[in-house]
Coordinates of N, CA and C in Angstrom, one line a residue:
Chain A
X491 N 0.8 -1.2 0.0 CA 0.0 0.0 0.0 C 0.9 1.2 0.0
X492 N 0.5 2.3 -0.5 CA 1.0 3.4 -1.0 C 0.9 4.1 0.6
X493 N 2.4 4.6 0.7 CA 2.4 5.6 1.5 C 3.1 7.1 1.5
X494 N 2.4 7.8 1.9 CA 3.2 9.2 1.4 C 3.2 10.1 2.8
X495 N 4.6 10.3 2.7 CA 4.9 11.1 3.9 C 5.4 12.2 3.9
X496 N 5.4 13.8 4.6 CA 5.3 15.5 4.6 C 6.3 16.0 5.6
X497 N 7.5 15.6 5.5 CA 8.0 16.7 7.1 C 8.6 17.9 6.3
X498 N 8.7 19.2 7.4 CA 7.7 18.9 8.5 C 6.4 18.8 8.8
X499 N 5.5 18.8 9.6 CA 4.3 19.2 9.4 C 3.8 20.7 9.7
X500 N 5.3 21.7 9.8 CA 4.7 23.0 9.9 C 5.9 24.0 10.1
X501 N 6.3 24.8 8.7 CA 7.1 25.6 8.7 C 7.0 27.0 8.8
X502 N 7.7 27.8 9.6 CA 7.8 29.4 9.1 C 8.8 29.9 8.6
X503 N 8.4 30.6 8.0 CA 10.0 31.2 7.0 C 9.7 32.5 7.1
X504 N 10.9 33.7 7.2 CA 10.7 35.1 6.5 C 10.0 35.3 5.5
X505 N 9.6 36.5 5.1 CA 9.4 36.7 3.9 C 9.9 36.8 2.9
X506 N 10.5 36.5 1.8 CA 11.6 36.8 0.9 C 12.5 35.1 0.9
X507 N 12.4 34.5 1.4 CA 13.0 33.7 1.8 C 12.8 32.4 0.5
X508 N 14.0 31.9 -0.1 CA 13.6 30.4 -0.7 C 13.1 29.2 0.2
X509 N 12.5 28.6 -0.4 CA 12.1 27.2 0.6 C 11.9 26.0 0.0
X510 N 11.7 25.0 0.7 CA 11.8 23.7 0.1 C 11.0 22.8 0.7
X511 N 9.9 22.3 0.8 CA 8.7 21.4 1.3 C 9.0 20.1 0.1
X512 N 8.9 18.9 1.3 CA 9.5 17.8 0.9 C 8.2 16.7 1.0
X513 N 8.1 15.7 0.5 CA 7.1 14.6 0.0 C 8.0 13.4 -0.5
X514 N 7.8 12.1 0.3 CA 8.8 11.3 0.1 C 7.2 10.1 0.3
X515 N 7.3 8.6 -1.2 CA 6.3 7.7 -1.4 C 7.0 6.5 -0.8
X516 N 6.1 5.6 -0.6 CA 7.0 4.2 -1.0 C 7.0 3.6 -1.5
X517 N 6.1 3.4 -2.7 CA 6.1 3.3 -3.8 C 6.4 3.8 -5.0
X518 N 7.7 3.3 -6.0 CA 8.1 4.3 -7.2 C 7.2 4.0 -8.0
X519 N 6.4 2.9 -8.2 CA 5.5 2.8 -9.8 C 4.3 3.7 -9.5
X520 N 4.9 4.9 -9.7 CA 3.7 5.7 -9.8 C 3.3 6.2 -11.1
X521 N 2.2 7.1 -11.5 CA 1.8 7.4 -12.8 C 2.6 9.0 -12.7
X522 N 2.4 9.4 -11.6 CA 2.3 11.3 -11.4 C 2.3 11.7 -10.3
X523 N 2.9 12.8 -10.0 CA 2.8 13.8 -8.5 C 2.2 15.0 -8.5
X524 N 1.0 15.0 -7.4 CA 0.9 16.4 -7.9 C 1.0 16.8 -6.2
X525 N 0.9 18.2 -6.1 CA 1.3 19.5 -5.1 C -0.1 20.2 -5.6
X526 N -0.7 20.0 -4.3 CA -1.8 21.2 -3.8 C -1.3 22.0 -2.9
X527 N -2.4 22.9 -2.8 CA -2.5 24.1 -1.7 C -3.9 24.1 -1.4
X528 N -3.5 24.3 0.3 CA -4.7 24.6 0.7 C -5.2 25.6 1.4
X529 N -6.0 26.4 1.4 CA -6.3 27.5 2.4 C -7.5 27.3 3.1
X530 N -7.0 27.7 4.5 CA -7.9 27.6 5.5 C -9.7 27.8 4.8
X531 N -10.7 26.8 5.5 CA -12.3 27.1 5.0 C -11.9 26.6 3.7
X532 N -11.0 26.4 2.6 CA -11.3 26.2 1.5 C -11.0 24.7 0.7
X533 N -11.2 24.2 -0.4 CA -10.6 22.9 -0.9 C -9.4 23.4 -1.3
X534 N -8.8 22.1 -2.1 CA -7.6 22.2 -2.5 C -7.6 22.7 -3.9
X535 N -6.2 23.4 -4.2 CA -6.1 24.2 -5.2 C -4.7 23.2 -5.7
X536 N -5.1 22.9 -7.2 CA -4.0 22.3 -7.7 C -2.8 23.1 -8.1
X537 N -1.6 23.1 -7.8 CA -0.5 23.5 -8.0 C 0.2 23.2 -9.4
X538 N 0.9 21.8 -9.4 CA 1.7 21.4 -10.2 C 1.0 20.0 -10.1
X539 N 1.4 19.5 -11.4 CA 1.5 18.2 -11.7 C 2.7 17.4 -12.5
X540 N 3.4 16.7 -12.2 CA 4.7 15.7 -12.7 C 4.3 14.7 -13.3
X541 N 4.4 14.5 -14.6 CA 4.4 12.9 -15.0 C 5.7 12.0 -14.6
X542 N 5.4 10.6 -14.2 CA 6.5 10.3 -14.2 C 7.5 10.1 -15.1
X543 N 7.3 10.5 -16.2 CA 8.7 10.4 -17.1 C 9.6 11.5 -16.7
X544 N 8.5 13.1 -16.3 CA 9.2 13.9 -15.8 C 10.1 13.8 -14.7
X545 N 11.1 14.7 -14.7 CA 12.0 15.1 -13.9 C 11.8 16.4 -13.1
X546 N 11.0 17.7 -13.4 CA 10.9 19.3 -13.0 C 9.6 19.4 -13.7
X547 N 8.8 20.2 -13.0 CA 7.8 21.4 -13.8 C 7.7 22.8 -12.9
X548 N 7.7 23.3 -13.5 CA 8.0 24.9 -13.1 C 6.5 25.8 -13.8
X549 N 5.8 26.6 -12.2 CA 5.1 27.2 -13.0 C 4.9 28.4 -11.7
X550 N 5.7 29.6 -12.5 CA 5.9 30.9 -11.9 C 6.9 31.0 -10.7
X551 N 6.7 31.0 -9.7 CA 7.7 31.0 -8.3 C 8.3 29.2 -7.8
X552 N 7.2 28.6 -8.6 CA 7.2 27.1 -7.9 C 7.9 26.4 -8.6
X553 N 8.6 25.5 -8.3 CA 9.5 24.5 -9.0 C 9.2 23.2 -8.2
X554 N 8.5 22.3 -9.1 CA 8.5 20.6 -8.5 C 9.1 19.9 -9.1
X555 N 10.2 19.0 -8.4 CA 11.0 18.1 -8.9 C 10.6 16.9 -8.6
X556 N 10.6 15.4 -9.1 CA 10.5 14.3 -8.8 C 12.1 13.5 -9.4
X557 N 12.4 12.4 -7.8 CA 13.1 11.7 -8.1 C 12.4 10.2 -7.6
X558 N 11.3 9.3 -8.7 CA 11.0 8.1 -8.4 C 12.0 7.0 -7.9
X559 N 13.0 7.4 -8.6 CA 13.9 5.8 -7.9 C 14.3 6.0 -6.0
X560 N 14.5 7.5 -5.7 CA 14.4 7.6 -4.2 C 13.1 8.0 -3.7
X561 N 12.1 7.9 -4.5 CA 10.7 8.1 -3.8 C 10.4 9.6 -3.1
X562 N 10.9 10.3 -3.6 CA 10.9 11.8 -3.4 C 10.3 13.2 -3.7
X563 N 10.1 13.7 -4.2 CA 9.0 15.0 -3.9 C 10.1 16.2 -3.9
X564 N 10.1 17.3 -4.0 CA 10.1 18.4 -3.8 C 9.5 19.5 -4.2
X565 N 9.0 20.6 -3.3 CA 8.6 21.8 -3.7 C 9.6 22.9 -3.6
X566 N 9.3 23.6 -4.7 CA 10.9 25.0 -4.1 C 9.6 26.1 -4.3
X567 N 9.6 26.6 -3.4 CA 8.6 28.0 -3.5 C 10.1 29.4 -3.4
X568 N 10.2 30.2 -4.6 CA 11.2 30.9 -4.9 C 10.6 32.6 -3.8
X569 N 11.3 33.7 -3.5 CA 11.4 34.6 -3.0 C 9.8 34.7 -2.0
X570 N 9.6 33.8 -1.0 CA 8.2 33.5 -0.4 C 7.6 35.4 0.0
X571 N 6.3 35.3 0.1 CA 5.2 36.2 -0.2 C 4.5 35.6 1.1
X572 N 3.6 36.6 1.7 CA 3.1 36.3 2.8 C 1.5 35.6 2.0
X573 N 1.2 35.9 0.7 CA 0.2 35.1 0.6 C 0.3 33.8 0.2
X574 N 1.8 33.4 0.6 CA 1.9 32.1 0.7 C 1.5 30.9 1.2
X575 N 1.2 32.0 2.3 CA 0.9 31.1 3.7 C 0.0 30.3 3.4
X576 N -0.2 28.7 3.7 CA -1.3 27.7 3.2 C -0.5 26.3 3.8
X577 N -1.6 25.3 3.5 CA -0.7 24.1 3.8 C -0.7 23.6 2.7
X578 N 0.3 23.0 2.4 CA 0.9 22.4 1.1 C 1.2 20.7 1.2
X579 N 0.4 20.2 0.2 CA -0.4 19.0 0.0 C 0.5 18.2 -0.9
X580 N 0.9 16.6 -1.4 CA 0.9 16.7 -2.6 C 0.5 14.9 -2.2
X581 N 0.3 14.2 -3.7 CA -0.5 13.5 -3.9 C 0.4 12.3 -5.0
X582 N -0.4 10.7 -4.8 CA 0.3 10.4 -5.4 C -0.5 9.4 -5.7
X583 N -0.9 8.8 -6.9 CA -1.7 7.5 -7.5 C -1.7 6.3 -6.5
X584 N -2.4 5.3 -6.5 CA -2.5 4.2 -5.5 C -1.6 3.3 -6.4
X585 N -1.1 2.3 -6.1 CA -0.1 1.0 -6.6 C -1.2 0.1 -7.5
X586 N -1.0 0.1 -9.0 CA -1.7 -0.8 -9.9 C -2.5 0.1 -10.5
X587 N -2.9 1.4 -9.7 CA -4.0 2.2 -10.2 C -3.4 3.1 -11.1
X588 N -4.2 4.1 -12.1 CA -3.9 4.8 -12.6 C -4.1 6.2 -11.6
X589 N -5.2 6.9 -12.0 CA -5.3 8.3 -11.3 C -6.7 7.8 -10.1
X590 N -7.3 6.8 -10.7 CA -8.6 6.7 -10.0 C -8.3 7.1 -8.6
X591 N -7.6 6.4 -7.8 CA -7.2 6.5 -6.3 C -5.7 7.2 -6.0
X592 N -6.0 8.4 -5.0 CA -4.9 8.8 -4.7 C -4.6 8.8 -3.7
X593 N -3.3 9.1 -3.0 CA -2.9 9.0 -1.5 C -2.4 10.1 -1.5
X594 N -2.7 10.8 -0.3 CA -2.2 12.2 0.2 C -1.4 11.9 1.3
X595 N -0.2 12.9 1.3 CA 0.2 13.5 2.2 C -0.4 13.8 3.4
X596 N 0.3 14.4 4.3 CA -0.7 15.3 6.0 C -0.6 16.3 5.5
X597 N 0.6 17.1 4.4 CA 0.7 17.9 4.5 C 1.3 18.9 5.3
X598 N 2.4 20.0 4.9 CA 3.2 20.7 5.7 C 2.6 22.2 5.5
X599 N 2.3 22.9 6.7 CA 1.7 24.0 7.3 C 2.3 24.9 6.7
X600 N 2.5 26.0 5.9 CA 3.2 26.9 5.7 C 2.8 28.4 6.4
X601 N 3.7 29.1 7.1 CA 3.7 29.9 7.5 C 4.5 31.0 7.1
X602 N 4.4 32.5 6.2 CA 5.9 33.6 5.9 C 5.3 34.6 6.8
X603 N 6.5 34.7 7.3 CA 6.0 35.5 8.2 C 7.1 37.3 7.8
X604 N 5.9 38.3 7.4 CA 6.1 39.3 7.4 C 7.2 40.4 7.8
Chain B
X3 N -18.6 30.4 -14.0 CA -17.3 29.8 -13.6 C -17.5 28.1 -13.5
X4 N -16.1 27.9 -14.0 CA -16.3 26.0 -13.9 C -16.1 26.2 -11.5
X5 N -16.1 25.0 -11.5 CA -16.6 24.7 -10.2 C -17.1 23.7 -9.9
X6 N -16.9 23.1 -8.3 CA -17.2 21.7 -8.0 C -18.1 22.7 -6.7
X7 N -19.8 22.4 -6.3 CA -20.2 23.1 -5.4 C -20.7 21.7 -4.2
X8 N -20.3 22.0 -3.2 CA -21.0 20.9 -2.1 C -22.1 21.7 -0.8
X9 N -23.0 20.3 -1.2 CA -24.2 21.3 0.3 C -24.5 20.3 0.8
X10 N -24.3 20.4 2.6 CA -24.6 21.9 2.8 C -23.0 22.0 3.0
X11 N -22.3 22.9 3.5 CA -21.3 23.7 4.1 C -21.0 23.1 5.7
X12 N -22.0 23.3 5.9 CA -22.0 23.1 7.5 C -23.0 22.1 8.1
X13 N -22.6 20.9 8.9 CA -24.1 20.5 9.4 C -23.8 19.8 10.7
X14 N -24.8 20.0 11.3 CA -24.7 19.4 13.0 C -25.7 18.3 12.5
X15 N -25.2 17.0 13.1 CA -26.5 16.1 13.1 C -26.5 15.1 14.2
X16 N -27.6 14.0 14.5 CA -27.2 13.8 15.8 C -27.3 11.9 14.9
X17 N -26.5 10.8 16.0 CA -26.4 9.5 15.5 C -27.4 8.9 14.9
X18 N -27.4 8.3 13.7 CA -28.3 7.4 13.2 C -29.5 8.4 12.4
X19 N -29.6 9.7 11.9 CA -30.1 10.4 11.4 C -29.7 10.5 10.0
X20 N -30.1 9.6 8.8 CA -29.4 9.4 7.2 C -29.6 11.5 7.2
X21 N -28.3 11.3 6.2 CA -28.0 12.6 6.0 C -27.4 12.3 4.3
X22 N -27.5 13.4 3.7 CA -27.2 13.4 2.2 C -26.3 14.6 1.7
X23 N -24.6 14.3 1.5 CA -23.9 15.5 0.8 C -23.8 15.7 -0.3
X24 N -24.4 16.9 -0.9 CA -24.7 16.7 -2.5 C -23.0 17.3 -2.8
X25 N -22.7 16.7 -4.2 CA -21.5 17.3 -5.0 C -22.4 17.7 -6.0
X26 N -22.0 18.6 -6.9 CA -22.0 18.9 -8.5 C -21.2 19.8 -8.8
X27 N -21.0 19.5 -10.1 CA -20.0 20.1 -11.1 C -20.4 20.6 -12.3
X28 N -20.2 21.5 -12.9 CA -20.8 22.1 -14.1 C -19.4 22.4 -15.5
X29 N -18.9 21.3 -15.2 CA -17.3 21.3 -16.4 C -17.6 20.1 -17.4
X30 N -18.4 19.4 -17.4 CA -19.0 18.1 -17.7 C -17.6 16.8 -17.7
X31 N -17.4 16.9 -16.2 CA -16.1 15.9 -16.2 C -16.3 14.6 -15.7
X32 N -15.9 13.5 -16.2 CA -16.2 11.9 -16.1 C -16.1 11.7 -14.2
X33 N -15.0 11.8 -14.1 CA -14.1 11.1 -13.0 C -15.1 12.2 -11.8
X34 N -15.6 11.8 -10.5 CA -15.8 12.4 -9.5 C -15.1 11.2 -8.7
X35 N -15.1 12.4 -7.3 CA -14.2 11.8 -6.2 C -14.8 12.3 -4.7
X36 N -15.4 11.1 -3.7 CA -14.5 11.4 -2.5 C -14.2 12.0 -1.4
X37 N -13.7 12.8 -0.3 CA -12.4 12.7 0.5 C -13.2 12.8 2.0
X38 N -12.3 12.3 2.7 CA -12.6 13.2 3.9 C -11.6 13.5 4.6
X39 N -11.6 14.2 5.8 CA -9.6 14.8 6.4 C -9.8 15.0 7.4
X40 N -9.5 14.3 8.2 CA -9.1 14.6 9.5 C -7.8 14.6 10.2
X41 N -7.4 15.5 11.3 CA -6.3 16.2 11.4 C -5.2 14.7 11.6
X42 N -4.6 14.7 11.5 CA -3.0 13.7 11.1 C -3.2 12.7 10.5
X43 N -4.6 12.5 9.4 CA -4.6 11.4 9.1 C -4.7 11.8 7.2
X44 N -4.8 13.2 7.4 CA -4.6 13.8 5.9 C -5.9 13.8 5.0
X45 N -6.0 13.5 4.1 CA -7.3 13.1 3.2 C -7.2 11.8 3.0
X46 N -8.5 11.6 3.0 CA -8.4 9.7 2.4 C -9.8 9.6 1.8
X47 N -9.6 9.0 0.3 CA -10.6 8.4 -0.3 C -11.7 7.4 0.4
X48 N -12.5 8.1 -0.2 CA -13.9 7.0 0.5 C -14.6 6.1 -0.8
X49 N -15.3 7.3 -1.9 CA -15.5 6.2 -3.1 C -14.8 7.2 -4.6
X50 N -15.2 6.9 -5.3 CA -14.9 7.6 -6.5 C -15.7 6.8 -7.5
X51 N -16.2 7.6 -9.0 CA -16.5 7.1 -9.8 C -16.1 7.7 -11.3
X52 N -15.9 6.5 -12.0 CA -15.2 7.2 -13.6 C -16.4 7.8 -14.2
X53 N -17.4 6.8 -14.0 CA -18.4 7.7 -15.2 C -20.0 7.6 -14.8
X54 N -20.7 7.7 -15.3 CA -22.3 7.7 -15.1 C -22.0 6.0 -14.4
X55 N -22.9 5.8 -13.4 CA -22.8 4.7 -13.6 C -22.3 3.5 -13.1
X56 N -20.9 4.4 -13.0 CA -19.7 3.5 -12.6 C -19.2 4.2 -11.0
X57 N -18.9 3.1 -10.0 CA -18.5 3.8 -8.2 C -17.4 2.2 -8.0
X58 N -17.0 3.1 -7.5 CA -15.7 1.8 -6.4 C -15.3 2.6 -5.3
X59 N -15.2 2.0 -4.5 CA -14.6 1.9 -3.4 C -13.3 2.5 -3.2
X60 N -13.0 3.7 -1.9 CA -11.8 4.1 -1.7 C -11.1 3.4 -0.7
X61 N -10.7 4.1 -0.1 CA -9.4 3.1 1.3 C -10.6 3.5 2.3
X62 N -11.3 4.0 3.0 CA -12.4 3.9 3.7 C -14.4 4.2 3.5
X63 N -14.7 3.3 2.9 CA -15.9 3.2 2.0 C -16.9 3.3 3.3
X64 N -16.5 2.0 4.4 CA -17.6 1.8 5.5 C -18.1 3.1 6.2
X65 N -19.5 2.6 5.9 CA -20.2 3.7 6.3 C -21.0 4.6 5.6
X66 N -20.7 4.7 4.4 CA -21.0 5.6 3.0 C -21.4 4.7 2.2
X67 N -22.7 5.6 1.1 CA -22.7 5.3 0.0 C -22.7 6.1 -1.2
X68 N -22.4 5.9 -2.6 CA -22.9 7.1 -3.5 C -24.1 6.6 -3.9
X69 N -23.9 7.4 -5.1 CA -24.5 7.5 -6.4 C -23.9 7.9 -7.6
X70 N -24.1 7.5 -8.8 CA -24.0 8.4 -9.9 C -25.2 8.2 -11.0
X71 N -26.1 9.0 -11.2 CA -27.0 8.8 -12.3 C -27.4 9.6 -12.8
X72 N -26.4 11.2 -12.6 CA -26.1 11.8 -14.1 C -24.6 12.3 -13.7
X73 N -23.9 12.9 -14.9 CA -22.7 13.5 -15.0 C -22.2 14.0 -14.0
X74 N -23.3 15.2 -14.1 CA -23.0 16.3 -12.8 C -23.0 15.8 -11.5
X75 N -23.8 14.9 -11.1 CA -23.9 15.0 -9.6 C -23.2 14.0 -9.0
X76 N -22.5 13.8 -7.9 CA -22.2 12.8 -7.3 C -22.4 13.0 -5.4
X77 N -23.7 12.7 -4.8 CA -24.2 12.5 -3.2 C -23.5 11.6 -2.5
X78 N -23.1 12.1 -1.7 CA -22.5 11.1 -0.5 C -23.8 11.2 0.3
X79 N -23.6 9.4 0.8 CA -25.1 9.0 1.3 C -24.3 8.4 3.1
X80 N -25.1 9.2 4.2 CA -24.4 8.3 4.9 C -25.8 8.0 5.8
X81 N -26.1 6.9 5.5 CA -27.4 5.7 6.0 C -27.6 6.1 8.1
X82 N -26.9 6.0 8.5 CA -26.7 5.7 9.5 C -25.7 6.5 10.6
X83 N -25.7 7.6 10.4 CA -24.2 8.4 11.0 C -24.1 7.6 12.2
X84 N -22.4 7.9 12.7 CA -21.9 7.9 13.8 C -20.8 8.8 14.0
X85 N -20.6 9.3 14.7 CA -19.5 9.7 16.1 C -18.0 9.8 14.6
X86 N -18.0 9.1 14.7 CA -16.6 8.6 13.9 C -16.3 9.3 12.3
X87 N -17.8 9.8 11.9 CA -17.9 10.0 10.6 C -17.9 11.4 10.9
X88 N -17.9 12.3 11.8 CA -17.7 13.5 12.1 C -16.4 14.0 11.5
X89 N -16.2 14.9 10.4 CA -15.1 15.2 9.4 C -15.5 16.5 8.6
X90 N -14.0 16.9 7.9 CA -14.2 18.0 7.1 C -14.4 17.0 5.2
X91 N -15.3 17.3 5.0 CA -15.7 16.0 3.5 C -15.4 17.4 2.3
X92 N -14.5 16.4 1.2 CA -14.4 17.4 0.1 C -15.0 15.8 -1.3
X93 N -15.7 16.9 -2.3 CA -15.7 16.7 -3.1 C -15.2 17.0 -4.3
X94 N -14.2 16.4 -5.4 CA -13.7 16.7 -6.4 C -14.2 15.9 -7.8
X95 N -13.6 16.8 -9.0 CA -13.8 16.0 -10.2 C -12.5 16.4 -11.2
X96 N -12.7 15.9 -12.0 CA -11.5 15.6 -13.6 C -12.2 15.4 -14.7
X97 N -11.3 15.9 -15.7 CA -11.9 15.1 -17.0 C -11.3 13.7 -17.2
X98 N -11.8 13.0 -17.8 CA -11.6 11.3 -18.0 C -10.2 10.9 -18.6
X99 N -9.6 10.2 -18.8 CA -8.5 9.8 -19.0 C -7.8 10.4 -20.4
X100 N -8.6 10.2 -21.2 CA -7.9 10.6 -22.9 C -8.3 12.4 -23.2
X101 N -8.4 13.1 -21.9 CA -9.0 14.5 -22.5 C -7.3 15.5 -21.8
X102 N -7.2 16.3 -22.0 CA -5.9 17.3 -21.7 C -6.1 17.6 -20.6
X103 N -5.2 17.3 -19.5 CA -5.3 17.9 -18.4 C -6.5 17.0 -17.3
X104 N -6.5 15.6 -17.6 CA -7.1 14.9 -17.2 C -6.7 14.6 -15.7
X105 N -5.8 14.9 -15.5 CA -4.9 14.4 -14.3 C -5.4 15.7 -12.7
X106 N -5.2 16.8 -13.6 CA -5.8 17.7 -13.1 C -7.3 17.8 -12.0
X107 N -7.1 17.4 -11.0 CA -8.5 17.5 -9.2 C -9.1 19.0 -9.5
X108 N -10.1 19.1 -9.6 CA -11.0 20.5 -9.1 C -11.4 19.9 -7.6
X109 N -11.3 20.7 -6.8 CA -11.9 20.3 -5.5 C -12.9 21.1 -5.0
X110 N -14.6 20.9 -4.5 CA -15.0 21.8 -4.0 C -14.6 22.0 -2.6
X111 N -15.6 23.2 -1.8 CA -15.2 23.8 -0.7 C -14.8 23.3 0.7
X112 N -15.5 22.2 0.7 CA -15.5 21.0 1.4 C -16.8 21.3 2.2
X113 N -17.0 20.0 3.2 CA -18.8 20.0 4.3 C -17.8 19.5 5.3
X114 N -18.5 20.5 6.4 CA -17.9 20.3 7.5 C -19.2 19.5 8.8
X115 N -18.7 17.8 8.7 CA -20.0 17.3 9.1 C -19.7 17.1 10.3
X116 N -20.3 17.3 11.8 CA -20.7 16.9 13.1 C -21.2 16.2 13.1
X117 N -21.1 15.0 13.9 CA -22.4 14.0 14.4 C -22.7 13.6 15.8
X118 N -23.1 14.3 16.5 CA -23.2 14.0 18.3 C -23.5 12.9 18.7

């Protein structure tokens, strides 16, 4: 069974600050990775999505990398913004499955603090 | 606006009182989904379905049931509340496998259900 793990589960950073929110599976046969965000009262907002062939997708401040053979995750959120702040999610297909079933993260708390 | 809407938002209810969370979507997307979250245990699928028609089972189904018998809508049915089912519930959808950006979750607002 797929498992996906988030440390920490709650960071503060300055403002201006690069960062790096980590997501590590235990399963490599996966299809894709994705990275949400979440804001308090609200659902999840899709971020990024990785295919597994990929290696990087980059869209605006965000950079997600995948390395499947160490079961790994990264988020780089580039010069942080206070309306950063959210908890940051990311997701990963179930084993055998395609997208039907996903496994989440706990998710790591983001906090920039001003 | 495209959008996944869930009602109600909010609901107090007391054990063994059937209650019904409506989803809908107005993107006309195959795949609905699902979730519920509670604090350290993250989200976890309950059911999902690809198409009209079609439901299976997530990693914790007991307890729940759907429906799908049109596009748009997908109800979470829960027959019988208990104690345990008390959660923040999100509904999401996608387009189907062979369309652009299929991969891509819309999630609505989520229902924030009590059950005393």
């Amino acid at each position: 069974k797929q498992e996906v793990t988030q440390i920490p589960a709650a960071l503060s950073v300055p403002e201006g600050e690069n960062l790096v929110l980590n997501c590590s599976f235990t399963d490599s046969a996966i299809y894709n990775l994705q990275w949400f965000r979440q804001d308090p009262g609200k659902g999840l907002t899709s971020l990024l999505l990785i295919q597994s062939s990929q290696r990087e997708q980059t869209s605006g401040r965000l950079n997600a990398s995948l390395d499947k053979s160490s079961g790994r995750s990264t988020l780089y959120i580039a010069a942080s913004q206070p309306g950063d702040s959210a908890t940051y999610l990311c997701a990963v297909p179930g084993v055998n499955f395609g997208n039907e079933k996903l496994t989440f993260g706990t998710g790591t708390r983001l906090t920039i603090i001003p | 606006e495209a959008q996944v809407t869930q009602n109600p938002r909010y609901l107090i209810t007391v054990t063994g009182k059937k209650l019904t969370v409506t989803c809908s979507q107005n993107m006309n997307h195959e795949y609905m989904s699902w979730y519920r979250q509670d604090p350290g245990l993250g989200l976890r699928q309950i059911y999902y379905s690809m198409n009209v028609e079609v439901t299976d089972k997530g990693d914790v189904p007991e307890g729940y049931k759907v429906s799908r018998k049109e596009k748009r809508n997908f109800p979470l049915i829960l027959e019988s509340p208990s104690p345990n089912q008390t959660s923040l519930y999100f509904c999401a959808s996608r387009p189907g496998q062979t369309t652009s950006g299929a991969n891509v979750l819309t999630f609505g607002a989520g229902s924030r259900l009590t059950v005393l």
